[in-house]
């Protein structure tokens, strides 16, 4: 078995086709007819543009508009006057077209490769792709025809370039293996867009595999199974069929309302960590954002982000969501979320310590700037504020007072915001569960954070394997907390959502439906699965399940029973 990075889910069973790199060898020489050589270069560029346009058109059909734009971007790069002028200057000095092209591209490639930024490094990969194509044209080497690959082909290459992908026929290519690339490389993006299972970054794949041999590509685990036995092939064929069947079934839920089998409606939102993720939430058919973790804005830097910087990020997410709800959680640092420049002191019990809302209320200026940024973004969509780790009513009141103070500043400066912005509580501590009746009188909404609620209710650290057996949202204590929080919210007429991982668990879903949860917030990849699972139960069936479960005494009983019915 060969190990790599699983970059596009699914299972591919087929025969290897090795795509060798071109040998682009030539003897650099001095040219005497400079005009003719410059013309040769321009002709090569024209041929490159024509070829790229054709490839982009093919890619538009096979992989979609966004992927085609990557190729069209190559035309923009080659048309960049800075590049062309410099190459022609080198030719004017007597350098042959091949050497001039190589020198210029290599210089830009080495500059772009040196950064830590994924996007800029990706530009270096684009330049390498263009260089190879241009040199191939200048040297008269014809491209490998991937489009002629027979059905059941697993492509193996150093990397899959956009120009190679353009030739891929989705019907025939069942898997992709590369020696380089990451989750965010073009190879990965293209493979996912074309729904071809892919394993990237397999060391020495080209020398370890040979054309014609049978392999299995497991794009989920990032594994390539070599020389599979008939039994293994049968096993993976069954997995592949089940995977494809589930995918087809899930697609039936795209664009559909989130409703139980008896017609009760629910909201199905996504958890995000950056404005870019808001786009993923929409693409995944999420109905809004139930949790925007704002920590990303504060991490991987050396000082606090300004109010404007935060405003731009929140506004960008609101604009992407076009009026769909966006619940922004204020800074939740401390515990497992460290930000070195804040200089938080080491604590004996960081999870129980000076963190989240506690830290923010004591660092008013910082907190006010975040609240102002959120309020300003509320002029651009259905933005709501949520406070993490609330354990006492005073914390909610103090937070709300700061929201009012921030509103005052904005009014004084005539800056637009939503006067009625909802302010909610993340119920994720045992205390907030116990006083949910009191909190519900003063909060506009609840969102249950089961990741922490489980830990704080069970007094157990999920990272500690010795007590891991206690960490389960199906513990009767945690289930009672969840039921209570929802009941208290319902009694006061406020919406209650869940943004912890448990919201996507098929075993938890009927319980939540029965308890009266109004909103599920899950990761983008789970949206259709959760919608399907909600749709599977009538309210009466969910009630019957919940009644049984809530009469049980141990976590094992609960899990055994739920496993048997989902
Ligand atoms: C939670 O605690 O359930 C939650 C969603 O928040 P986080 O995982 O960011 O602590
Ligand atoms: Mg939490």
JSON list of C-alpha atoms in Angstrom, two decimals, residues 272 274-283 289 313-324 326 380:
[
{"chain": "A", "resi": 272, "resn": "UNK", "atom": "CA", "xyz": [-17.65, 28.51, 9.44]},
{"chain": "A", "resi": 274, "resn": "UNK", "atom": "CA", "xyz": [-13.61, 32.48, 7.71]},
{"chain": "A", "resi": 275, "resn": "UNK", "atom": "CA", "xyz": [-15.53, 34.60, 5.18]},
{"chain": "A", "resi": 276, "resn": "UNK", "atom": "CA", "xyz": [-14.38, 32.20, 2.46]},
{"chain": "A", "resi": 277, "resn": "UNK", "atom": "CA", "xyz": [-16.18, 29.38, 4.26]},
{"chain": "A", "resi": 278, "resn": "UNK", "atom": "CA", "xyz": [-19.43, 31.32, 3.87]},
{"chain": "A", "resi": 279, "resn": "UNK", "atom": "CA", "xyz": [-19.17, 30.56, 0.14]},
{"chain": "A", "resi": 280, "resn": "UNK", "atom": "CA", "xyz": [-18.68, 26.90, 0.97]},
{"chain": "A", "resi": 281, "resn": "UNK", "atom": "CA", "xyz": [-21.77, 26.99, 3.18]},
{"chain": "A", "resi": 282, "resn": "UNK", "atom": "CA", "xyz": [-23.84, 28.35, 0.29]},
{"chain": "A", "resi": 283, "resn": "UNK", "atom": "CA", "xyz": [-22.34, 25.87, -2.17]},
{"chain": "A", "resi": 289, "resn": "UNK", "atom": "CA", "xyz": [-24.40, 30.34, 9.25]},
{"chain": "A", "resi": 313, "resn": "UNK", "atom": "CA", "xyz": [-14.27, 40.13, 7.21]},
{"chain": "A", "resi": 314, "resn": "UNK", "atom": "CA", "xyz": [-17.75, 40.09, 8.81]},
{"chain": "A", "resi": 315, "resn": "UNK", "atom": "CA", "xyz": [-19.18, 42.23, 6.02]},
{"chain": "A", "resi": 316, "resn": "UNK", "atom": "CA", "xyz": [-17.69, 39.91, 3.38]},
{"chain": "A", "resi": 317, "resn": "UNK", "atom": "CA", "xyz": [-19.37, 36.91, 5.01]},
{"chain": "A", "resi": 318, "resn": "UNK", "atom": "CA", "xyz": [-22.70, 38.79, 5.30]},
{"chain": "A", "resi": 319, "resn": "UNK", "atom": "CA", "xyz": [-22.56, 39.79, 1.65]},
{"chain": "A", "resi": 320, "resn": "UNK", "atom": "CA", "xyz": [-21.82, 36.24, 0.51]},
{"chain": "A", "resi": 321, "resn": "UNK", "atom": "CA", "xyz": [-24.84, 35.07, 2.53]},
{"chain": "A", "resi": 322, "resn": "UNK", "atom": "CA", "xyz": [-27.14, 37.62, 0.86]},
{"chain": "A", "resi": 323, "resn": "UNK", "atom": "CA", "xyz": [-29.61, 38.06, 3.69]},
{"chain": "A", "resi": 324, "resn": "UNK", "atom": "CA", "xyz": [-29.35, 34.55, 5.11]},
{"chain": "A", "resi": 326, "resn": "UNK", "atom": "CA", "xyz": [-25.06, 34.94, 10.06]},
{"chain": "A", "resi": 380, "resn": "UNK", "atom": "CA", "xyz": [-25.13, 44.27, 5.16]}
]
